[in-house]
Each structure stands twice: as C-alpha cells, then as structure tokens.
Coordinates of C-alpha atoms and ligand atoms in Angstrom, one line a residue:
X270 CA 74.6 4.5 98.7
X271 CA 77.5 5.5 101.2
X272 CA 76.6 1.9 102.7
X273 CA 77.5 0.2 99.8
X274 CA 80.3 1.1 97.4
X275 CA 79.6 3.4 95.3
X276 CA 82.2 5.7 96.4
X277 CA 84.5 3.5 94.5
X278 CA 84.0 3.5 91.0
X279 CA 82.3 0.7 89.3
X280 CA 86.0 -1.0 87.9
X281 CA 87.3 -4.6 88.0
X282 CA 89.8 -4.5 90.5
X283 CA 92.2 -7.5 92.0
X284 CA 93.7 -7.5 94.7
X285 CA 95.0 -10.6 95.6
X286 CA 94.7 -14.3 93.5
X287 CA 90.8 -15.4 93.6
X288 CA 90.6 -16.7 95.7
X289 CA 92.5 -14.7 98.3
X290 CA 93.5 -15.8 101.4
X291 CA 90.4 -14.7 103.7
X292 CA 88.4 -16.2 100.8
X293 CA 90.1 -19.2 101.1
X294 CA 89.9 -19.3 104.9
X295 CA 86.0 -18.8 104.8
X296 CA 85.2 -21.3 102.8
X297 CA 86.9 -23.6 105.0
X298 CA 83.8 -22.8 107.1
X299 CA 81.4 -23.0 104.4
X300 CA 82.8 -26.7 103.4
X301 CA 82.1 -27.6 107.6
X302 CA 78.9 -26.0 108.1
X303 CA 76.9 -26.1 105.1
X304 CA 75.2 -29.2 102.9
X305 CA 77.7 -30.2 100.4
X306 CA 74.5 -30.3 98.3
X307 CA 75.1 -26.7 97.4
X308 CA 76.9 -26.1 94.5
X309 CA 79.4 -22.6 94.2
X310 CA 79.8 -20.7 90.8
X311 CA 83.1 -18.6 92.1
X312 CA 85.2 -19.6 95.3
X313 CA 84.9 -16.1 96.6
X314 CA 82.8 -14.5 99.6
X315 CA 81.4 -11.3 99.6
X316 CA 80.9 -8.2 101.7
X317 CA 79.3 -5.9 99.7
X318 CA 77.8 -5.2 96.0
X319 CA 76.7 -1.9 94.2
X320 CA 75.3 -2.3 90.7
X321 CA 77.5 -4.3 88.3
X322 CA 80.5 -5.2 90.9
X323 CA 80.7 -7.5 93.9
X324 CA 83.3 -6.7 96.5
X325 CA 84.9 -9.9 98.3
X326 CA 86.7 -10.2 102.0
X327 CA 89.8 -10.1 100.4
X328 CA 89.0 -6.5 98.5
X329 CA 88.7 -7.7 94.9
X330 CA 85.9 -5.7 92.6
X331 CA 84.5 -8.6 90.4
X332 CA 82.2 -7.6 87.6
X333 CA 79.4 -9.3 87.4
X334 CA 77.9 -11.1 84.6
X335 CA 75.5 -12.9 85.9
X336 CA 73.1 -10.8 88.5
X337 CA 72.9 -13.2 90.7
X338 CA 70.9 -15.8 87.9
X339 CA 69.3 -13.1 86.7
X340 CA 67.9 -11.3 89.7
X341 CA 69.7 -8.1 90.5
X342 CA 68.8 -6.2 86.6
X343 CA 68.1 -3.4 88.3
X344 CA 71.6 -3.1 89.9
X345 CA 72.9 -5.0 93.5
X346 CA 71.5 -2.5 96.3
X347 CA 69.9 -0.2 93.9
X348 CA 69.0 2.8 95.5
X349 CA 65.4 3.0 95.0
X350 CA 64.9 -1.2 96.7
X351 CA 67.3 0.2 99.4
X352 CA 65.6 3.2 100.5
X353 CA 62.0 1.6 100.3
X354 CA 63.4 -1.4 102.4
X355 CA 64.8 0.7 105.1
X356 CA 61.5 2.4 105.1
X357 CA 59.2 -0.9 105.0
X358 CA 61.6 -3.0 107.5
X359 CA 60.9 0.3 110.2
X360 CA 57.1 0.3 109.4
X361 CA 56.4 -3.7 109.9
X362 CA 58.3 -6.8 109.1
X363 CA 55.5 -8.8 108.8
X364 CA 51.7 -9.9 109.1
X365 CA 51.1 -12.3 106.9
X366 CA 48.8 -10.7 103.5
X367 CA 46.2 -13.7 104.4
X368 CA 46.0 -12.7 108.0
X369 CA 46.0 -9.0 107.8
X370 CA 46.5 -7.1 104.2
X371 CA 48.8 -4.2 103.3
X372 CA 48.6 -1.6 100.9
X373 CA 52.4 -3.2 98.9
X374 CA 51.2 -6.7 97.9
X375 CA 48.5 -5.0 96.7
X376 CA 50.2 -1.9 94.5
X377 CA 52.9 -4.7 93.2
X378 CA 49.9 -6.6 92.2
X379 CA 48.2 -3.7 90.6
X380 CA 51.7 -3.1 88.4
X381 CA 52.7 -6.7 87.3
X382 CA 48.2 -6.6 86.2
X383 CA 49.2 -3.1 84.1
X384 CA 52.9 -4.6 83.4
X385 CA 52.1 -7.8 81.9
X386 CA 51.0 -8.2 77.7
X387 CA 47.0 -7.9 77.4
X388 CA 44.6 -5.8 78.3
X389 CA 41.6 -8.4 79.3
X390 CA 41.5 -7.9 83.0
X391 CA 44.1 -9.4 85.5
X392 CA 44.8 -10.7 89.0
X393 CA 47.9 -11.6 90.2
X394 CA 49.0 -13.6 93.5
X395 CA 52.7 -13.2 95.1
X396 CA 54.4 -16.2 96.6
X397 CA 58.4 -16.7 97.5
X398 CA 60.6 -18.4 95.0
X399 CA 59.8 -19.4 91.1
X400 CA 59.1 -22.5 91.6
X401 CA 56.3 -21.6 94.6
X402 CA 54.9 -19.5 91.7
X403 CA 55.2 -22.0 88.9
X404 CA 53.6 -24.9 91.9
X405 CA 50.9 -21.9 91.9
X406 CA 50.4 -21.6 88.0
X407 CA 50.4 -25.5 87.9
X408 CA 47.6 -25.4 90.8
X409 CA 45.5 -22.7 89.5
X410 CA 45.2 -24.0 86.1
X411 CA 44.5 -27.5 86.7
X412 CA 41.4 -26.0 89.2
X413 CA 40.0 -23.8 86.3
X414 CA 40.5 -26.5 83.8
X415 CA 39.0 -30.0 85.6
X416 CA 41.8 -31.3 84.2
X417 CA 45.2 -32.5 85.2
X418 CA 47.8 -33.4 82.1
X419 CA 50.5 -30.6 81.7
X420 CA 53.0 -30.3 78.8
X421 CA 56.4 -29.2 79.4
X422 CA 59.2 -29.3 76.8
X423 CA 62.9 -31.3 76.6
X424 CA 65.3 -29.1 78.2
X425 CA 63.4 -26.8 80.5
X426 CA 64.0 -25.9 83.9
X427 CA 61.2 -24.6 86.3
X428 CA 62.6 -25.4 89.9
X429 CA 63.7 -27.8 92.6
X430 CA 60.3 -28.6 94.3
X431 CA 59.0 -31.9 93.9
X432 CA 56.2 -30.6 90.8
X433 CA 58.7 -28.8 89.5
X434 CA 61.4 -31.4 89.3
X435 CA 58.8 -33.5 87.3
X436 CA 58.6 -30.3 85.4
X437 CA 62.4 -29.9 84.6
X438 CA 64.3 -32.1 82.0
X439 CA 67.6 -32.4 82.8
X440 CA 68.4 -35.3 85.8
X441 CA 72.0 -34.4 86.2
X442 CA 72.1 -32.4 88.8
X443 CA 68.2 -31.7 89.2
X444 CA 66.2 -35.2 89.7
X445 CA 69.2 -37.7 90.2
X446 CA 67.9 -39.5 93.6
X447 CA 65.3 -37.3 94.3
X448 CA 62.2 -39.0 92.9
X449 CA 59.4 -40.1 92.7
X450 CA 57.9 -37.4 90.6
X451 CA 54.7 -35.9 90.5
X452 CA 52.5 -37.6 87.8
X453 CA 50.4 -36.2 85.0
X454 CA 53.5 -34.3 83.5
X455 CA 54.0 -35.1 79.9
X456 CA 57.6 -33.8 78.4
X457 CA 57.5 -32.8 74.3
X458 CA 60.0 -31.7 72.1
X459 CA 61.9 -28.4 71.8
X460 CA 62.6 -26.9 68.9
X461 CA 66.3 -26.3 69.4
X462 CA 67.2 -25.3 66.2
X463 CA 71.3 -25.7 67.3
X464 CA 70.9 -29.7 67.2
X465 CA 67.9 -29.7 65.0
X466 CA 68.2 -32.6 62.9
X467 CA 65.3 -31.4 60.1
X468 CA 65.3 -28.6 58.1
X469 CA 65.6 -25.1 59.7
X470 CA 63.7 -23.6 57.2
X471 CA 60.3 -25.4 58.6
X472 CA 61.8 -26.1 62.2
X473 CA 59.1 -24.2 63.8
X474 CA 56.0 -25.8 62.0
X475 CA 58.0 -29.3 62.4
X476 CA 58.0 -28.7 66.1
X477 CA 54.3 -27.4 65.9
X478 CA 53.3 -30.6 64.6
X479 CA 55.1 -33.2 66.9
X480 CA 53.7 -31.3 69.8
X481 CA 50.3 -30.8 68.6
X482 CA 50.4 -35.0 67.3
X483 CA 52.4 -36.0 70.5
X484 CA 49.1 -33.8 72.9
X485 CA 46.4 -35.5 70.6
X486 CA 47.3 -39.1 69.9
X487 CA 49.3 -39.4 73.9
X488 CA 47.4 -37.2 76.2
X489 CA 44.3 -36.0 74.3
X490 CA 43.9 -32.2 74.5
X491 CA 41.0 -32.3 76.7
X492 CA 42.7 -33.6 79.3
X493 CA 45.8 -31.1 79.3
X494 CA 45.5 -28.2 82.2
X495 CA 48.2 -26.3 80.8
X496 CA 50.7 -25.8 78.5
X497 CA 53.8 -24.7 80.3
X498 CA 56.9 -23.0 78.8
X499 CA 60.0 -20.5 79.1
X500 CA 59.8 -18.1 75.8
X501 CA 63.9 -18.0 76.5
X502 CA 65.0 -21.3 77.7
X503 CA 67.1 -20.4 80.7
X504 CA 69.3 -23.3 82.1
X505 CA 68.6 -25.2 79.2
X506 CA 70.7 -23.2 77.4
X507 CA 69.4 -20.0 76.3
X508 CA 67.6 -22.0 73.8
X509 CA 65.4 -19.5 71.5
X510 CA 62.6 -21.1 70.0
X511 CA 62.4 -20.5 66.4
X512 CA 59.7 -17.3 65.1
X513 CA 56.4 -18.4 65.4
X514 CA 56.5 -21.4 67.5
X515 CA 55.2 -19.4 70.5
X516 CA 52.4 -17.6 68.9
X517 CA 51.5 -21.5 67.2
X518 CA 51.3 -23.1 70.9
X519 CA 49.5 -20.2 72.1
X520 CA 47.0 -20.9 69.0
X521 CA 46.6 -24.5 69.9
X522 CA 46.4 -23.8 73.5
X523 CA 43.5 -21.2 73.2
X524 CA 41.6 -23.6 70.1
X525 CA 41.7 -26.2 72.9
X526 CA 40.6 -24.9 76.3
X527 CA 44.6 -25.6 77.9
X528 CA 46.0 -22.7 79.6
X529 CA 49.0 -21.2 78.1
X530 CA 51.6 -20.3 81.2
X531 CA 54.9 -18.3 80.3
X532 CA 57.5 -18.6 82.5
X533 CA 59.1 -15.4 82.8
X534 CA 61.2 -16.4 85.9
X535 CA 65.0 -15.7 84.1
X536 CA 63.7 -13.7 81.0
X537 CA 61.0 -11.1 82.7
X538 CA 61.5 -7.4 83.7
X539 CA 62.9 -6.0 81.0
X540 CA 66.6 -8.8 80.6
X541 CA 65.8 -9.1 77.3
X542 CA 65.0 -6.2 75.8
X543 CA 60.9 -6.0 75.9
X544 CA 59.4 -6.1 79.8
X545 CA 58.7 -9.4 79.1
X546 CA 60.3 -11.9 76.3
X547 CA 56.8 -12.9 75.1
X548 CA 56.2 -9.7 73.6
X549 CA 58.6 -10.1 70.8
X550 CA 55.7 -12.0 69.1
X551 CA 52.9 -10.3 70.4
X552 CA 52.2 -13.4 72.6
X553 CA 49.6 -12.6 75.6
X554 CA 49.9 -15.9 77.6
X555 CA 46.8 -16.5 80.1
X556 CA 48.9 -16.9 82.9
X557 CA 52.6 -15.5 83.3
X558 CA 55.0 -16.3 86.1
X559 CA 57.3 -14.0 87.7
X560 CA 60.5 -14.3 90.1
X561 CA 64.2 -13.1 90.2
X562 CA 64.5 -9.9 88.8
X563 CA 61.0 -8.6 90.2
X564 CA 62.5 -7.8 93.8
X565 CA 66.0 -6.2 92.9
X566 CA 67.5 -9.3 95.1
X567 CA 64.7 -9.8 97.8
X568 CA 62.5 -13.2 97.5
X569 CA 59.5 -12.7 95.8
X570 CA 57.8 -13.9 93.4
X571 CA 54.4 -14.2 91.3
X572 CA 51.3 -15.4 89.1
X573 CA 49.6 -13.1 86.8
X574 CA 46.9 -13.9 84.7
X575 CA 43.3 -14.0 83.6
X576 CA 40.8 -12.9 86.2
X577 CA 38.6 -15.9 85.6
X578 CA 41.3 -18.1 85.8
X579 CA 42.9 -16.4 88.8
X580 CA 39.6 -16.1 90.8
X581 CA 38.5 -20.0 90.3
X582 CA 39.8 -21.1 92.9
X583 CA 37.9 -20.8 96.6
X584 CA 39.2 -18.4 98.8
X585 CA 41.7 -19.8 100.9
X586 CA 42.8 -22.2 98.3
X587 CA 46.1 -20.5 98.0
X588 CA 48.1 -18.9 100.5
X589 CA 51.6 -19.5 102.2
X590 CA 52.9 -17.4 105.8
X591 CA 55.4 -15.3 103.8
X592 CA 54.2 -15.2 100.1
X593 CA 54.7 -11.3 99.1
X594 CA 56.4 -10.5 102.6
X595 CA 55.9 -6.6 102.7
X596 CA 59.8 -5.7 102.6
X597 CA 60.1 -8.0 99.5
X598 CA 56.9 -5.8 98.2
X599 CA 58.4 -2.5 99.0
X600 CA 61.6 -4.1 96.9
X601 CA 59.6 -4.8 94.5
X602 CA 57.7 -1.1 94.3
X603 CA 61.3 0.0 94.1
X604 CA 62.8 -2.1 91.4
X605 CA 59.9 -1.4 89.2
X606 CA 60.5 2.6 89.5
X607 CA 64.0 1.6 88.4
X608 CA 62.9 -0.3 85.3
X609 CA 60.8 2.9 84.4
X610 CA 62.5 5.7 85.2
X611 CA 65.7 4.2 84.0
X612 CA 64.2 2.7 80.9
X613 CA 66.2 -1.0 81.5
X614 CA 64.3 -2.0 78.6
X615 CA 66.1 -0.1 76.6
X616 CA 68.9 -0.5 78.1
X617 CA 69.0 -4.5 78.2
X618 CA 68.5 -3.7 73.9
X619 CA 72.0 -1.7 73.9
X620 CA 73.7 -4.2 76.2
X621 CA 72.5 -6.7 73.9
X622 CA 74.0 -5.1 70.9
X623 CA 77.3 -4.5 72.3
X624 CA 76.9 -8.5 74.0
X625 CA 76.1 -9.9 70.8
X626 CA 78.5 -7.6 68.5
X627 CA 81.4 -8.8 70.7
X628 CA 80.2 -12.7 70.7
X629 CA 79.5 -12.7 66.9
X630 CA 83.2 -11.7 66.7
X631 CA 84.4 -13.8 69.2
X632 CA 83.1 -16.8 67.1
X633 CA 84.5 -15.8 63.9
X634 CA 88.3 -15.8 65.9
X635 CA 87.6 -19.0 68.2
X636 CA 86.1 -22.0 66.3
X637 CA 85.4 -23.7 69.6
X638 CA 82.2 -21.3 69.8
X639 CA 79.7 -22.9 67.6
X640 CA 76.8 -20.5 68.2
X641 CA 76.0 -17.3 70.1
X642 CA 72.4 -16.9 70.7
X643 CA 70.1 -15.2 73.0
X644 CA 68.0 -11.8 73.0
X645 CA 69.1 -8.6 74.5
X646 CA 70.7 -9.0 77.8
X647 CA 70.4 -12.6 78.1
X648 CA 73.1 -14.1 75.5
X649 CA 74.8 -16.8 75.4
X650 CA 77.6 -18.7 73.6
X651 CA 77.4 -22.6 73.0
X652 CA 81.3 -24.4 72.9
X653 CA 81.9 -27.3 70.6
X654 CA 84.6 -29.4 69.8
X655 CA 86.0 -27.3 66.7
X656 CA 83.7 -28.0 63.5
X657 CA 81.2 -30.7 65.2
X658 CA 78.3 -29.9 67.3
X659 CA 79.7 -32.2 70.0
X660 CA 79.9 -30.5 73.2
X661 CA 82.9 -29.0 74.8
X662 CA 82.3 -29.5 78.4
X663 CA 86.0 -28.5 79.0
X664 CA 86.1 -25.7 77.1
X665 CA 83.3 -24.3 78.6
X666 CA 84.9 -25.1 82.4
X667 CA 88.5 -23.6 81.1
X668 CA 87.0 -20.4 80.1
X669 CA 84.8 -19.4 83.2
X670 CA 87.8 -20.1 85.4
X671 CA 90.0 -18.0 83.5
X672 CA 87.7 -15.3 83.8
X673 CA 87.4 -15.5 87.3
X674 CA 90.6 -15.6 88.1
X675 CA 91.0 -11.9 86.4
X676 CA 87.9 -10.7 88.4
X677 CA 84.7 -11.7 86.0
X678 CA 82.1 -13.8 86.5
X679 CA 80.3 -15.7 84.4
X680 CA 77.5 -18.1 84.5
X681 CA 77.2 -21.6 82.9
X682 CA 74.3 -23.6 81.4
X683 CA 72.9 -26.3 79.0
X684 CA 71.8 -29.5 78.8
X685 CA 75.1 -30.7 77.8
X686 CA 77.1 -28.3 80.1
X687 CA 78.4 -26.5 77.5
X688 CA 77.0 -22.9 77.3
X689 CA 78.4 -19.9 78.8
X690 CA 75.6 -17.6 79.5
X691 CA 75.7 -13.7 80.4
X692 CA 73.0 -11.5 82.3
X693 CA 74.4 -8.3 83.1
X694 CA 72.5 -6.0 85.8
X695 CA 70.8 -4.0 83.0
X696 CA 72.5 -0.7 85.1
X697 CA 76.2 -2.1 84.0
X698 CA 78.2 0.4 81.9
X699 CA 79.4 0.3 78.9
X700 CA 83.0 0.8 80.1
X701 CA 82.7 -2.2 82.6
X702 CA 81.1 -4.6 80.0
X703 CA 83.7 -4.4 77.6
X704 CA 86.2 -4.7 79.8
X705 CA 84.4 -7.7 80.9
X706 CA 83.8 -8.7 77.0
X707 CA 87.7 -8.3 76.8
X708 CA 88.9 -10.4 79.3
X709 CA 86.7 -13.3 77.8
X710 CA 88.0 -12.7 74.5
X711 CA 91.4 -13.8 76.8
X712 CA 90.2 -16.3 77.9
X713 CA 89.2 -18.0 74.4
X714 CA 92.9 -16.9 73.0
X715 CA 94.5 -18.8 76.4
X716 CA 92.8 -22.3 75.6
Ligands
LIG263 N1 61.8 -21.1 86.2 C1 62.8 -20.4 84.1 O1 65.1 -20.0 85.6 C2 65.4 -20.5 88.4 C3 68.0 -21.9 89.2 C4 69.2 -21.9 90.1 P1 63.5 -20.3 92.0 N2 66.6 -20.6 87.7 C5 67.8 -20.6 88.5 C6 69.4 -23.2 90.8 O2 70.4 -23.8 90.4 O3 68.6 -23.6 91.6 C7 64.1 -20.7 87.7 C8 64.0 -20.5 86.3 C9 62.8 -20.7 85.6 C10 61.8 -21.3 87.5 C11 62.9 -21.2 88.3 C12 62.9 -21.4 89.8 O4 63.0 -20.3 90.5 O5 63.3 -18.9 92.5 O6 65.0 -20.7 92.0 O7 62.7 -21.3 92.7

C-alpha cells in the first residue's frame, strides 16, 4: 500500500488544468510513437492508482468512474492482487499451463466452477482478453453442437478479433475497413425498450417472438451452435433487456439443443449487484464468459460451463502460450478474496442506490437526460435532444469534458454515442462518489 497512494486520502484533487503541462508534454510522445488507431477517454497520463483515484504526472487525484471499463471493481492495486503478485512474480513468471501445470489456473478454475449460477458440474478454461474467451465459447460450442449458426443481437459488443467483430453490431468505430467477417453469424433484434416502437407492456414476448420466428424461418434451430448474449448490454449502451426475455431465450435455447453463452465480460464479479447479472432471473446459462473484473487489472480471462460441453473438445483443441499466465491467476485468487471478504456484491447494490437516486434526480432537473438505466454499479444515463428520443451526441461530449476538467472521469457508450455510463471500483466511498455525482450534476447545469 505505501507503494501506491494510499497515504493520501482517497479525494479529488487538482492541481493544475487537465491536462497539465507534463501531461501535455507526454502525450506529445504518445501522438509520435503510438498507432493513431488508439483512441484516449481523458488526455492525462498516469503514475499511480489506489482504489477509486488515479494520480497523473502532473499531481492531480482524478476519481474514477469508470475502473478501467469495468476491470479494476475490486479497487486499482488492491492489496490482496498486490501482495499475491509480488509473491507469484518471485516464484515463476511463466511455463505455459499446457506445457507444465500450476496449482493457480487450476484453484481460479475451481472458484469461477463454485462461483458461477448452477450446480450441474463445471469446467472452465482461462485465456487472455474477452474476446479470446468469447473466440473460445464460440469454438467450443460449435464442436459440441455439429453445428455452426450463432445468434447475436443488434447492439452488442463482444471484441475486436476478427469472430468477434462479426459478433459486434456497431461498424463505427468497430468493423469500418476491417472486414471481411467471419460467416455463419446471424444478428437479431434487441429488445431496447428506450426506442421500442411496440408496446412496452409485451416488449419482452414481442422480442421473444421475432427472435424465435427470425432462428426458425432464417437459420433453422438445428443449425444454431449458440445463442450468444450480454444479460447487460455494455457498449451498446447499458441496454437492460426487459424481465423475462433472458429466462425466454434460455427456454428456447435448451428446447432446441443451442447452447446459451452469457457474456459476463463488463457485467460479472459482483458490478451489478449479484456475482453475476444473470442471476437476477435465476438464469443458469451453459456456458458463461468471463474477463475484466476477474484479475483486479491483470489480463485474464475465461470460459465456464457444462462439463460435457467443456470436455468435447480433444485435448489439445484449445490452448494459447499465455492463456491464464500464473501472475494473472494469483490476481485473480486475490481479487476473488476481495469480492468475498469485502462483500462487493453488496456493495455494487448500495453504490447503485446512491448512482441511481442521484441520476433519477438529475433527470427530473435536466430534460436533456431521457433515461437512466442500468443495475447496481453499472448505470447509465442516455442524452436526448430535450423531449424527443433523438440523440444528443453533443451533449453527451460537453458533459464528460466538463467533468474531466474538475478531476472525474467518466465513460461513454451507445450505439448512437449518446450514453454516459458509470462503473465505480465497487471499493469507492460514499464520500468520493457523491462528490463525483456532484460535479456531474455541474456539468448538466453548465450546458
Ligand atoms: N464482451 C461484453 O464489454 C470489452 C472494450 C473496450 P476484451 N469491452 C470494452 C474497447 O474499446 O476495446 C468486452 C465487453 C464484452 C467482450 C469484450 C471484449 O473484451 O478484453 O477487450 O477483449
């Protein structure tokens, strides 16, 4: 803890504009050395992070929203992933699980089996990044099944890999001049009850039934692998799908020999108030992908799911050099004792109510938020062009930069680039998030 800064106090401090001056001189160097393919939410560099703030090179304390997308729930450089990385990175750096096995892959398997909804019997495999695991998923599935067709849904996101581009909806910024995509991918609709042009009151069983109609008359349900979906939409929008649309495709998916994948990349490990978001319904999905927040900030990331369906494949039909690396494992071990023995479940539930409180009153005052949605500590706040549904782009760009420039950051999202969306570390205090909540309220009264 002395390494990072936690002998500051967890407070927004600013120092200097954002960004300063040796912010601004570094990213000089950033601009010449790396691809201008990379995008950059805030124009700060950092030195070091504890918890809920990041520390720039100029000496500002930023609170952070947004955990990195989602990753660092347990807190940047929490204490239990630091110790058990010093420890692991002393031990061995590496030997490859498929060459020569160690006892962490194996425990972090053991937990996400225990962790994960169901109690049939589980296996789970560890690879680098979400989409590795949700290439995986797609792999393993279409090996059990004999078949190949998989169903995704308008406005998901599962990665930048060439499957999972075909995966992800949106083109602007994800598929623009990076095809051709990988076939047999077959894109229904979303419930997304915001621009919902039927009734809400049947918006779920609507959506059912264009899926279910779209799979049968289009694809034919024997020929679909998988049915693959996030039970939060993440960069989509924190799009919630309406009760009982989950458990329905779930249904369909078990009636009809289709594996039913969840993935858990942005909403698993306790963000939105349950481990994972399935559970809100009682869902048990037969496979379940895991990434960001498993590792407290180290790469990692995983496949859970039936034992039948996990143990289909032949051995050596999956693999990778570094998939579940064992300092990433030890990370992992860590960041689940966290989740436990801090309770971040319940945690992400009373960030959520003070998140959501604050939003809901946010959009009573500023008519340019047309919804707030989300579960937990994954909320989100859609901006419209006061009493339409058209999107506020603008809005959306005016307010993040205003609450940067008084030391907060906060993410964006949406298919129409018009959603501000917040995932606190699940460790943030109450103190810090208000303050954070205040200076957005700010930001909506400066517009
Ligand atoms: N599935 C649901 O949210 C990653 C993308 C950031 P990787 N989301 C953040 C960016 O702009 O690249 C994500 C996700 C869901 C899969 C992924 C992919 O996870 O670890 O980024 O590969």
């Amino acid at each position: 803890r002395q390494m990072c800064i936690r002998d500051r106090t967890q407070e927004r401090r600013l120092v200097t504009a954002i960004p300063g001056p040796k912010s601004t001189e570094a990213l000089k160097r950033r601009t010449e050395a790396t691809s201008g393919g990379l995008g950059m939410a805030i124009p700060v560099v950092i030195e070091r992070a504890s918890d809920a703030i990041l520390l720039d090179i100029d000496g500002n304390q930023i609170i952070d929203l947004g955990s990195g997308i989602g990753v660092t729930g347990v807190g940047n450089s929490a204490q239990r992933v630091v110790d058990r990385v010093i420890e692991q990175v002393q031990a061995f750096t590496h030997t490859c699980f498929t060459v020569a096995p160690y006892m962490n892959y194996i425990e972090v398997c053991e937990k996400l089996n225990a962790m994960t909804p169901g109690s049939h019997k589980k296996k789970s495999l560890l690879v680098n990044s979400g989409a590795e695991a949700v290439e995986n998923a797609v792999k393993i599935a279409r090996h059990y099944t004999k078949r190949q067709a998989i169903v995704v849904f308008e406005h998901s996101y599962h990665g930048r890999t060439n499957l999972t581009m075909a995966l992800t909806a949106k083109n602007m910024p994800y598929k623009e001049g990076f095809g051709p995509f990988a076939p047999e991918v077959y894109r229904v609709p979303m419930p997304y009850s915001f621009h919902w042009v039927g009734d809400q009151a049947t918006i779920s069983q609507d959506a059912i039934d264009m899926v279910t109609h779209k799979i049968d008359k289009e694809i034919g349900a024997h020929n679909v692998a998988a049915i693959l979906i996030e039970p939060i939409q993440g960069e989509g929008g924190f799009i919630v799908p309406p009760k009982g649309f989950l458990p329905a495709l779930a249904k369909y998916s078990k009636d009809n020999g289709i594996v039913f994948i969840a993935d858990e990349v942005q909403t698993g490990f306790a963000r939105t108030g349950h481990m994972f978001a399935v559970e809100e319904e009682g869902v048990v999905p037969d496979m379940l992908v895991t990434a960001k927040g498993i590792a407290g900030g180290l790469p990692l990331a995983a496949v859970t799911g039936r034992a039948e369906v996990m143990d289909s494949v032949h051995a050596s039909g999956l693999g990778g050099t570094y998939g579940g690396n064992p300092i990433a494992c030890a990370a992992a071990l860590g960041a689940m004792e966290t989740m436990e023995e801090e309770n971040l479940v319940a945690r992400a539930r009373h960030i959520g109510e003070i998140l959501g409180s604050s939003l809901r009153e946010l959009a009573k005052k500023y008519p340019v938020i047309g919804e707030v949605r989300g579960r937990g500590a994954m909320q989100a706040i859609e901006l419209v062009e006061p009493g339409t549904k058209n999107p506020n782009t603008a809005a959306m760009s005016a307010v993040v930069k205003y609450c940067q420039s008084q030391g907060v950051l906060v993410l964006t999202a949406g298919t129409y680039s018009n959603v501000v969306r917040f995932l606190p570390p699940l460790v943030i205090t109450d103190e810090l998030l208000k303050d954070a909540l205040s200076v957005l309220d700010d930001a909506f009264a400066s517009l």
